[in-house]
Structures are given as structure tokens and as C-alpha cells.
Amino acid sequence: VHAQFGHVARKSAEGELAINADVIPGNSGGPLLNTAGEIVGVNVAVRYRGPSHMGLAVALTTVRDFIEEYLPVAKAMAVK
């Protein structure tokens, strides 16, 4: 993942993180790491507003909740 050090600027109630790290387009789905190298989210997009931009990520807790809810459904559908 090509990103420079930044910080989480905002976290929405839906688990979306606004980050000021320089996330390069094409890195969607890549991990968002903290300074200890731990995964804290998944990069999903870059929002451009004029000359400035902000990276967007989904918090790891939101990703985990989604997987726990939908993985059994996906497995059941794959069996059919």
C-alpha cells in the first residue's frame, strides 16, 4: 500500500473513516494500518474536492461485523 503517515480525521456512525493519509487511487480493498502495523480498516476510496483530497476507509469492526453476518449466507448459497 502506498500511503504516507496521516491520521483519522473523522469516524462516522456507519464506521466510515476519513483519513488524511495520501491514499493512491487503485488501493481500494487494501489495509489501513496504524503506526504499530495493526490493521484498523480497509481503504475504499479517495474523495477529491478541488486541489485537496481525503482518503476514505471502513473501520475494521464494521468489516468484521459484515463478514460475521454474511459469510454464513454466502456459504449456504455456494452449496446449492
PDB file of N, CA and C in Angstrom:
ATOM      1  N   VAL A   1       0.851  -1.175   0.000  1.00  0.00           N
ATOM      2  CA  VAL A   1       0.000   0.000   0.000  1.00  0.00           C
ATOM      3  C   VAL A   1       0.887   1.224   0.000  1.00  0.00           C
ATOM      4  N   HIS A   2       0.653   2.120  -0.909  1.00  0.00           N
ATOM      5  CA  HIS A   2       1.420   3.353  -0.959  1.00  0.00           C
ATOM      6  C   HIS A   2       0.650   4.430  -0.222  1.00  0.00           C
ATOM      7  N   ALA A   3       1.100   4.793   0.950  1.00  0.00           N
ATOM      8  CA  ALA A   3       0.466   5.855   1.725  1.00  0.00           C
ATOM      9  C   ALA A   3       1.521   6.477   2.622  1.00  0.00           C
ATOM     10  N   GLN A   4       1.333   7.738   2.892  1.00  0.00           N
ATOM     11  CA  GLN A   4       2.214   8.414   3.828  1.00  0.00           C
ATOM     12  C   GLN A   4       1.501   8.468   5.169  1.00  0.00           C
ATOM     13  N   PHE A   5       2.248   8.744   6.230  1.00  0.00           N
ATOM     14  CA  PHE A   5       1.648   8.793   7.550  1.00  0.00           C
ATOM     15  C   PHE A   5       0.597   9.886   7.610  1.00  0.00           C
ATOM     16  N   GLY A   6      -0.484   9.603   8.279  1.00  0.00           N
ATOM     17  CA  GLY A   6      -1.577  10.542   8.456  1.00  0.00           C
ATOM     18  C   GLY A   6      -2.322  10.168   9.722  1.00  0.00           C
ATOM     19  N   HIS A   7      -3.522  10.661   9.831  1.00  0.00           N
ATOM     20  CA  HIS A   7      -4.332  10.294  10.983  1.00  0.00           C
ATOM     21  C   HIS A   7      -5.798  10.233  10.569  1.00  0.00           C
ATOM     22  N   VAL A   8      -6.593   9.577  11.415  1.00  0.00           N
ATOM     23  CA  VAL A   8      -8.026   9.519  11.172  1.00  0.00           C
ATOM     24  C   VAL A   8      -8.597  10.877  11.532  1.00  0.00           C
ATOM     25  N   ALA A   9      -9.198  11.527  10.545  1.00  0.00           N
ATOM     26  CA  ALA A   9      -9.738  12.860  10.757  1.00  0.00           C
ATOM     27  C   ALA A   9     -11.162  12.811  11.316  1.00  0.00           C
ATOM     28  N   ARG A  10     -11.899  11.737  10.990  1.00  0.00           N
ATOM     29  CA  ARG A  10     -13.299  11.658  11.389  1.00  0.00           C
ATOM     30  C   ARG A  10     -13.757  10.213  11.273  1.00  0.00           C
ATOM     31  N   LYS A  11     -14.687   9.815  12.149  1.00  0.00           N
ATOM     32  CA  LYS A  11     -15.309   8.492  12.059  1.00  0.00           C
ATOM     33  C   LYS A  11     -16.817   8.686  12.123  1.00  0.00           C
ATOM     34  N   SER A  12     -17.525   8.177  11.110  1.00  0.00           N
ATOM     35  CA  SER A  12     -18.975   8.321  11.080  1.00  0.00           C
ATOM     36  C   SER A  12     -19.621   7.214  11.904  1.00  0.00           C
ATOM     37  N   ALA A  13     -20.910   7.350  12.157  1.00  0.00           N
ATOM     38  CA  ALA A  13     -21.663   6.342  12.902  1.00  0.00           C
ATOM     39  C   ALA A  13     -21.726   5.030  12.127  1.00  0.00           C
ATOM     40  N   GLU A  14     -21.596   5.101  10.800  1.00  0.00           N
ATOM     41  CA  GLU A  14     -21.645   3.899   9.962  1.00  0.00           C
ATOM     42  C   GLU A  14     -20.311   3.185   9.881  1.00  0.00           C
ATOM     43  N   GLY A  15     -19.283   3.704  10.536  1.00  0.00           N
ATOM     44  CA  GLY A  15     -17.980   3.055  10.518  1.00  0.00           C
ATOM     45  C   GLY A  15     -17.063   3.532   9.411  1.00  0.00           C
ATOM     46  N   GLU A  16     -17.441   4.615   8.719  1.00  0.00           N
ATOM     47  CA  GLU A  16     -16.567   5.168   7.676  1.00  0.00           C
ATOM     48  C   GLU A  16     -15.521   6.065   8.320  1.00  0.00           C
ATOM     49  N   LEU A  17     -14.275   5.878   7.917  1.00  0.00           N
ATOM     50  CA  LEU A  17     -13.177   6.682   8.436  1.00  0.00           C
ATOM     51  C   LEU A  17     -12.723   7.659   7.359  1.00  0.00           C
ATOM     52  N   ALA A  18     -12.583   8.906   7.713  1.00  0.00           N
ATOM     53  CA  ALA A  18     -11.981   9.895   6.830  1.00  0.00           C
ATOM     54  C   ALA A  18     -10.543  10.049   7.294  1.00  0.00           C
ATOM     55  N   ILE A  19      -9.595   9.799   6.410  1.00  0.00           N
ATOM     56  CA  ILE A  19      -8.182   9.825   6.784  1.00  0.00           C
ATOM     57  C   ILE A  19      -7.447  10.844   5.933  1.00  0.00           C
ATOM     58  N   ASN A  20      -6.401  11.416   6.494  1.00  0.00           N
ATOM     59  CA  ASN A  20      -5.639  12.386   5.716  1.00  0.00           C
ATOM     60  C   ASN A  20      -4.370  11.784   5.130  1.00  0.00           C
ATOM     61  N   ALA A  21      -4.219  10.471   5.228  1.00  0.00           N
ATOM     62  CA  ALA A  21      -3.077   9.804   4.600  1.00  0.00           C
ATOM     63  C   ALA A  21      -3.235   9.881   3.086  1.00  0.00           C
ATOM     64  N   ASP A  22      -2.142   9.917   2.385  1.00  0.00           N
ATOM     65  CA  ASP A  22      -2.148  10.032   0.934  1.00  0.00           C
ATOM     66  C   ASP A  22      -2.406   8.667   0.310  1.00  0.00           C
ATOM     67  N   VAL A  23      -3.676   8.308   0.149  1.00  0.00           N
ATOM     68  CA  VAL A  23      -4.059   7.024  -0.442  1.00  0.00           C
ATOM     69  C   VAL A  23      -4.103   7.200  -1.952  1.00  0.00           C
ATOM     70  N   ILE A  24      -3.416   6.345  -2.669  1.00  0.00           N
ATOM     71  CA  ILE A  24      -3.339   6.421  -4.118  1.00  0.00           C
ATOM     72  C   ILE A  24      -4.528   5.671  -4.730  1.00  0.00           C
ATOM     73  N   PRO A  25      -5.221   6.268  -5.733  1.00  0.00           N
ATOM     74  CA  PRO A  25      -6.312   5.546  -6.386  1.00  0.00           C
ATOM     75  C   PRO A  25      -5.838   4.173  -6.876  1.00  0.00           C
ATOM     76  N   GLY A  26      -6.671   3.182  -6.723  1.00  0.00           N
ATOM     77  CA  GLY A  26      -6.308   1.815  -7.087  1.00  0.00           C
ATOM     78  C   GLY A  26      -5.991   0.959  -5.872  1.00  0.00           C
ATOM     79  N   ASN A  27      -5.878   1.584  -4.703  1.00  0.00           N
ATOM     80  CA  ASN A  27      -5.585   0.834  -3.482  1.00  0.00           C
ATOM     81  C   ASN A  27      -6.848   0.391  -2.746  1.00  0.00           C
ATOM     82  N   SER A  28      -8.006   0.516  -3.361  1.00  0.00           N
ATOM     83  CA  SER A  28      -9.242   0.092  -2.707  1.00  0.00           C
ATOM     84  C   SER A  28      -9.138  -1.373  -2.323  1.00  0.00           C
ATOM     85  N   GLY A  29      -9.578  -1.656  -1.121  1.00  0.00           N
ATOM     86  CA  GLY A  29      -9.508  -3.023  -0.621  1.00  0.00           C
ATOM     87  C   GLY A  29      -8.235  -3.310   0.158  1.00  0.00           C
ATOM     88  N   GLY A  30      -7.283  -2.401   0.111  1.00  0.00           N
ATOM     89  CA  GLY A  30      -6.039  -2.578   0.857  1.00  0.00           C
ATOM     90  C   GLY A  30      -6.215  -2.213   2.319  1.00  0.00           C
ATOM     91  N   PRO A  31      -5.338  -2.693   3.181  1.00  0.00           N
ATOM     92  CA  PRO A  31      -5.474  -2.435   4.612  1.00  0.00           C
ATOM     93  C   PRO A  31      -5.086  -1.012   4.992  1.00  0.00           C
ATOM     94  N   LEU A  32      -5.750  -0.490   5.999  1.00  0.00           N
ATOM     95  CA  LEU A  32      -5.371   0.760   6.640  1.00  0.00           C
ATOM     96  C   LEU A  32      -4.680   0.357   7.936  1.00  0.00           C
ATOM     97  N   LEU A  33      -3.421   0.744   8.087  1.00  0.00           N
ATOM     98  CA  LEU A  33      -2.620   0.321   9.234  1.00  0.00           C
ATOM     99  C   LEU A  33      -2.402   1.468  10.197  1.00  0.00           C
ATOM    100  N   ASN A  34      -2.296   1.144  11.490  1.00  0.00           N
ATOM    101  CA  ASN A  34      -1.882   2.155  12.455  1.00  0.00           C
ATOM    102  C   ASN A  34      -0.360   2.139  12.551  1.00  0.00           C
ATOM    103  N   THR A  35       0.208   2.966  13.392  1.00  0.00           N
ATOM    104  CA  THR A  35       1.664   3.069  13.474  1.00  0.00           C
ATOM    105  C   THR A  35       2.321   1.817  14.045  1.00  0.00           C
ATOM    106  N   ALA A  36       1.526   0.934  14.681  1.00  0.00           N
ATOM    107  CA  ALA A  36       2.052  -0.330  15.194  1.00  0.00           C
ATOM    108  C   ALA A  36       1.963  -1.436  14.152  1.00  0.00           C
ATOM    109  N   GLY A  37       1.467  -1.109  12.949  1.00  0.00           N
ATOM    110  CA  GLY A  37       1.354  -2.102  11.893  1.00  0.00           C
ATOM    111  C   GLY A  37       0.110  -2.969  11.996  1.00  0.00           C
ATOM    112  N   GLU A  38      -0.825  -2.594  12.848  1.00  0.00           N
ATOM    113  CA  GLU A  38      -2.067  -3.350  13.009  1.00  0.00           C
ATOM    114  C   GLU A  38      -3.107  -2.849  12.008  1.00  0.00           C
ATOM    115  N   ILE A  39      -3.904  -3.761  11.474  1.00  0.00           N
ATOM    116  CA  ILE A  39      -4.959  -3.370  10.547  1.00  0.00           C
ATOM    117  C   ILE A  39      -6.102  -2.751  11.340  1.00  0.00           C
ATOM    118  N   VAL A  40      -6.493  -1.529  10.980  1.00  0.00           N
ATOM    119  CA  VAL A  40      -7.590  -0.842  11.662  1.00  0.00           C
ATOM    120  C   VAL A  40      -8.749  -0.544  10.719  1.00  0.00           C
ATOM    121  N   GLY A  41      -8.555  -0.823   9.421  1.00  0.00           N
ATOM    122  CA  GLY A  41      -9.618  -0.574   8.463  1.00  0.00           C
ATOM    123  C   GLY A  41      -9.233  -1.059   7.084  1.00  0.00           C
ATOM    124  N   VAL A  42     -10.144  -0.815   6.138  1.00  0.00           N
ATOM    125  CA  VAL A  42      -9.931  -1.182   4.745  1.00  0.00           C
ATOM    126  C   VAL A  42     -10.149   0.071   3.899  1.00  0.00           C
ATOM    127  N   ASN A  43      -9.144   0.431   3.082  1.00  0.00           N
ATOM    128  CA  ASN A  43      -9.259   1.596   2.202  1.00  0.00           C
ATOM    129  C   ASN A  43     -10.322   1.334   1.144  1.00  0.00           C
ATOM    130  N   VAL A  44     -11.198   2.314   0.918  1.00  0.00           N
ATOM    131  CA  VAL A  44     -12.268   2.112  -0.057  1.00  0.00           C
ATOM    132  C   VAL A  44     -12.313   3.154  -1.157  1.00  0.00           C
ATOM    133  N   ALA A  45     -11.829   4.368  -0.916  1.00  0.00           N
ATOM    134  CA  ALA A  45     -11.961   5.406  -1.942  1.00  0.00           C
ATOM    135  C   ALA A  45     -11.112   6.615  -1.603  1.00  0.00           C
ATOM    136  N   VAL A  46     -10.993   7.477  -2.583  1.00  0.00           N
ATOM    137  CA  VAL A  46     -10.381   8.792  -2.394  1.00  0.00           C
ATOM    138  C   VAL A  46     -11.409   9.818  -2.847  1.00  0.00           C
ATOM    139  N   ARG A  47     -11.693  10.782  -2.007  1.00  0.00           N
ATOM    140  CA  ARG A  47     -12.659  11.833  -2.336  1.00  0.00           C
ATOM    141  C   ARG A  47     -11.881  13.098  -2.699  1.00  0.00           C
ATOM    142  N   TYR A  48     -12.107  13.578  -3.916  1.00  0.00           N
ATOM    143  CA  TYR A  48     -11.435  14.789  -4.383  1.00  0.00           C
ATOM    144  C   TYR A  48     -12.372  15.979  -4.255  1.00  0.00           C
ATOM    145  N   ARG A  49     -11.842  17.063  -3.743  1.00  0.00           N
ATOM    146  CA  ARG A  49     -12.572  18.331  -3.680  1.00  0.00           C
ATOM    147  C   ARG A  49     -11.598  19.420  -4.099  1.00  0.00           C
ATOM    148  N   GLY A  50     -11.664  19.780  -5.360  1.00  0.00           N
ATOM    149  CA  GLY A  50     -10.720  20.760  -5.876  1.00  0.00           C
ATOM    150  C   GLY A  50      -9.313  20.198  -5.797  1.00  0.00           C
ATOM    151  N   PRO A  51      -8.368  20.995  -5.332  1.00  0.00           N
ATOM    152  CA  PRO A  51      -6.981  20.525  -5.265  1.00  0.00           C
ATOM    153  C   PRO A  51      -6.706  19.591  -4.081  1.00  0.00           C
ATOM    154  N   SER A  52      -7.630  19.510  -3.138  1.00  0.00           N
ATOM    155  CA  SER A  52      -7.392  18.654  -1.965  1.00  0.00           C
ATOM    156  C   SER A  52      -8.154  17.338  -2.105  1.00  0.00           C
ATOM    157  N   HIS A  53      -7.747  16.357  -1.332  1.00  0.00           N
ATOM    158  CA  HIS A  53      -8.422  15.071  -1.337  1.00  0.00           C
ATOM    159  C   HIS A  53      -8.345  14.443   0.048  1.00  0.00           C
ATOM    160  N   MET A  54      -9.240  13.503   0.290  1.00  0.00           N
ATOM    161  CA  MET A  54      -9.277  12.804   1.566  1.00  0.00           C
ATOM    162  C   MET A  54      -9.504  11.332   1.292  1.00  0.00           C
ATOM    163  N   GLY A  55      -8.756  10.482   1.964  1.00  0.00           N
ATOM    164  CA  GLY A  55      -8.950   9.047   1.836  1.00  0.00           C
ATOM    165  C   GLY A  55     -10.125   8.597   2.682  1.00  0.00           C
ATOM    166  N   LEU A  56     -10.822   7.583   2.206  1.00  0.00           N
ATOM    167  CA  LEU A  56     -11.937   7.022   2.958  1.00  0.00           C
ATOM    168  C   LEU A  56     -11.660   5.547   3.208  1.00  0.00           C
ATOM    169  N   ALA A  57     -11.978   5.098   4.393  1.00  0.00           N
ATOM    170  CA  ALA A  57     -11.770   3.699   4.773  1.00  0.00           C
ATOM    171  C   ALA A  57     -12.962   3.244   5.600  1.00  0.00           C
ATOM    172  N   VAL A  58     -13.125   1.945   5.708  1.00  0.00           N
ATOM    173  CA  VAL A  58     -14.152   1.356   6.564  1.00  0.00           C
ATOM    174  C   VAL A  58     -13.440   0.766   7.771  1.00  0.00           C
ATOM    175  N   ALA A  59     -13.942   1.070   8.957  1.00  0.00           N
ATOM    176  CA  ALA A  59     -13.332   0.576  10.191  1.00  0.00           C
ATOM    177  C   ALA A  59     -13.345  -0.952  10.233  1.00  0.00           C
ATOM    178  N   LEU A  60     -12.315  -1.533  10.802  1.00  0.00           N
ATOM    179  CA  LEU A  60     -12.192  -2.984  10.881  1.00  0.00           C
ATOM    180  C   LEU A  60     -13.372  -3.609  11.615  1.00  0.00           C
ATOM    181  N   THR A  61     -13.882  -2.964  12.637  1.00  0.00           N
ATOM    182  CA  THR A  61     -15.034  -3.513  13.365  1.00  0.00           C
ATOM    183  C   THR A  61     -16.251  -3.628  12.447  1.00  0.00           C
ATOM    184  N   THR A  62     -16.438  -2.671  11.545  1.00  0.00           N
ATOM    185  CA  THR A  62     -17.549  -2.717  10.596  1.00  0.00           C
ATOM    186  C   THR A  62     -17.355  -3.865   9.612  1.00  0.00           C
ATOM    187  N   VAL A  63     -16.126  -4.047   9.130  1.00  0.00           N
ATOM    188  CA  VAL A  63     -15.816  -5.146   8.211  1.00  0.00           C
ATOM    189  C   VAL A  63     -16.059  -6.486   8.904  1.00  0.00           C
ATOM    190  N   ARG A  64     -15.598  -6.609  10.124  1.00  0.00           N
ATOM    191  CA  ARG A  64     -15.773  -7.852  10.885  1.00  0.00           C
ATOM    192  C   ARG A  64     -17.257  -8.170  11.084  1.00  0.00           C
ATOM    193  N   ASP A  65     -18.049  -7.161  11.447  1.00  0.00           N
ATOM    194  CA  ASP A  65     -19.493  -7.374  11.634  1.00  0.00           C
ATOM    195  C   ASP A  65     -20.149  -7.842  10.338  1.00  0.00           C
ATOM    196  N   PHE A  66     -19.765  -7.253   9.216  1.00  0.00           N
ATOM    197  CA  PHE A  66     -20.316  -7.626   7.911  1.00  0.00           C
ATOM    198  C   PHE A  66     -19.987  -9.082   7.585  1.00  0.00           C
ATOM    199  N   ILE A  67     -18.730  -9.452   7.784  1.00  0.00           N
ATOM    200  CA  ILE A  67     -18.304 -10.831   7.484  1.00  0.00           C
ATOM    201  C   ILE A  67     -19.051 -11.825   8.365  1.00  0.00           C
ATOM    202  N   GLU A  68     -19.154 -11.526   9.652  1.00  0.00           N
ATOM    203  CA  GLU A  68     -19.846 -12.438  10.560  1.00  0.00           C
ATOM    204  C   GLU A  68     -21.319 -12.607  10.184  1.00  0.00           C
ATOM    205  N   GLU A  69     -21.935 -11.555   9.658  1.00  0.00           N
ATOM    206  CA  GLU A  69     -23.344 -11.625   9.290  1.00  0.00           C
ATOM    207  C   GLU A  69     -23.560 -12.325   7.954  1.00  0.00           C
ATOM    208  N   TYR A  70     -22.715 -12.034   6.966  1.00  0.00           N
ATOM    209  CA  TYR A  70     -22.974 -12.504   5.608  1.00  0.00           C
ATOM    210  C   TYR A  70     -22.180 -13.731   5.163  1.00  0.00           C
ATOM    211  N   LEU A  71     -21.139 -14.105   5.853  1.00  0.00           N
ATOM    212  CA  LEU A  71     -20.375 -15.294   5.456  1.00  0.00           C
ATOM    213  C   LEU A  71     -21.221 -16.568   5.520  1.00  0.00           C
ATOM    214  N   PRO A  72     -22.019 -16.777   6.583  1.00  0.00           N
ATOM    215  CA  PRO A  72     -22.862 -17.976   6.581  1.00  0.00           C
ATOM    216  C   PRO A  72     -23.862 -17.990   5.414  1.00  0.00           C
ATOM    217  N   VAL A  73     -24.381 -16.839   5.046  1.00  0.00           N
ATOM    218  CA  VAL A  73     -25.321 -16.753   3.931  1.00  0.00           C
ATOM    219  C   VAL A  73     -24.607 -17.114   2.624  1.00  0.00           C
ATOM    220  N   ALA A  74     -23.415 -16.569   2.428  1.00  0.00           N
ATOM    221  CA  ALA A  74     -22.646 -16.859   1.212  1.00  0.00           C
ATOM    222  C   ALA A  74     -22.282 -18.334   1.127  1.00  0.00           C
ATOM    223  N   LYS A  75     -21.907 -18.928   2.254  1.00  0.00           N
ATOM    224  CA  LYS A  75     -21.568 -20.365   2.257  1.00  0.00           C
ATOM    225  C   LYS A  75     -22.794 -21.197   1.914  1.00  0.00           C
ATOM    226  N   ALA A  76     -23.939 -20.828   2.468  1.00  0.00           N
ATOM    227  CA  ALA A  76     -25.166 -21.575   2.185  1.00  0.00           C
ATOM    228  C   ALA A  76     -25.555 -21.465   0.713  1.00  0.00           C
ATOM    229  N   MET A  77     -25.361 -20.317   0.127  1.00  0.00           N
ATOM    230  CA  MET A  77     -25.689 -20.116  -1.294  1.00  0.00           C
ATOM    231  C   MET A  77     -24.723 -20.887  -2.193  1.00  0.00           C
ATOM    232  N   ALA A  78     -23.476 -21.021  -1.782  1.00  0.00           N
ATOM    233  CA  ALA A  78     -22.470 -21.710  -2.588  1.00  0.00           C
ATOM    234  C   ALA A  78     -22.728 -23.215  -2.638  1.00  0.00           C
ATOM    235  N   VAL A  79     -23.348 -23.744  -1.608  1.00  0.00           N
ATOM    236  CA  VAL A  79     -23.611 -25.176  -1.525  1.00  0.00           C
ATOM    237  C   VAL A  79     -24.696 -25.576  -2.516  1.00  0.00           C
ATOM    238  N   LYS A  80     -25.642 -24.708  -2.801  1.00  0.00           N
ATOM    239  CA  LYS A  80     -26.786 -25.036  -3.670  1.00  0.00           C
ATOM    240  C   LYS A  80     -26.400 -25.188  -5.094  1.00  0.00           C
TER     241      LYS A  80
END
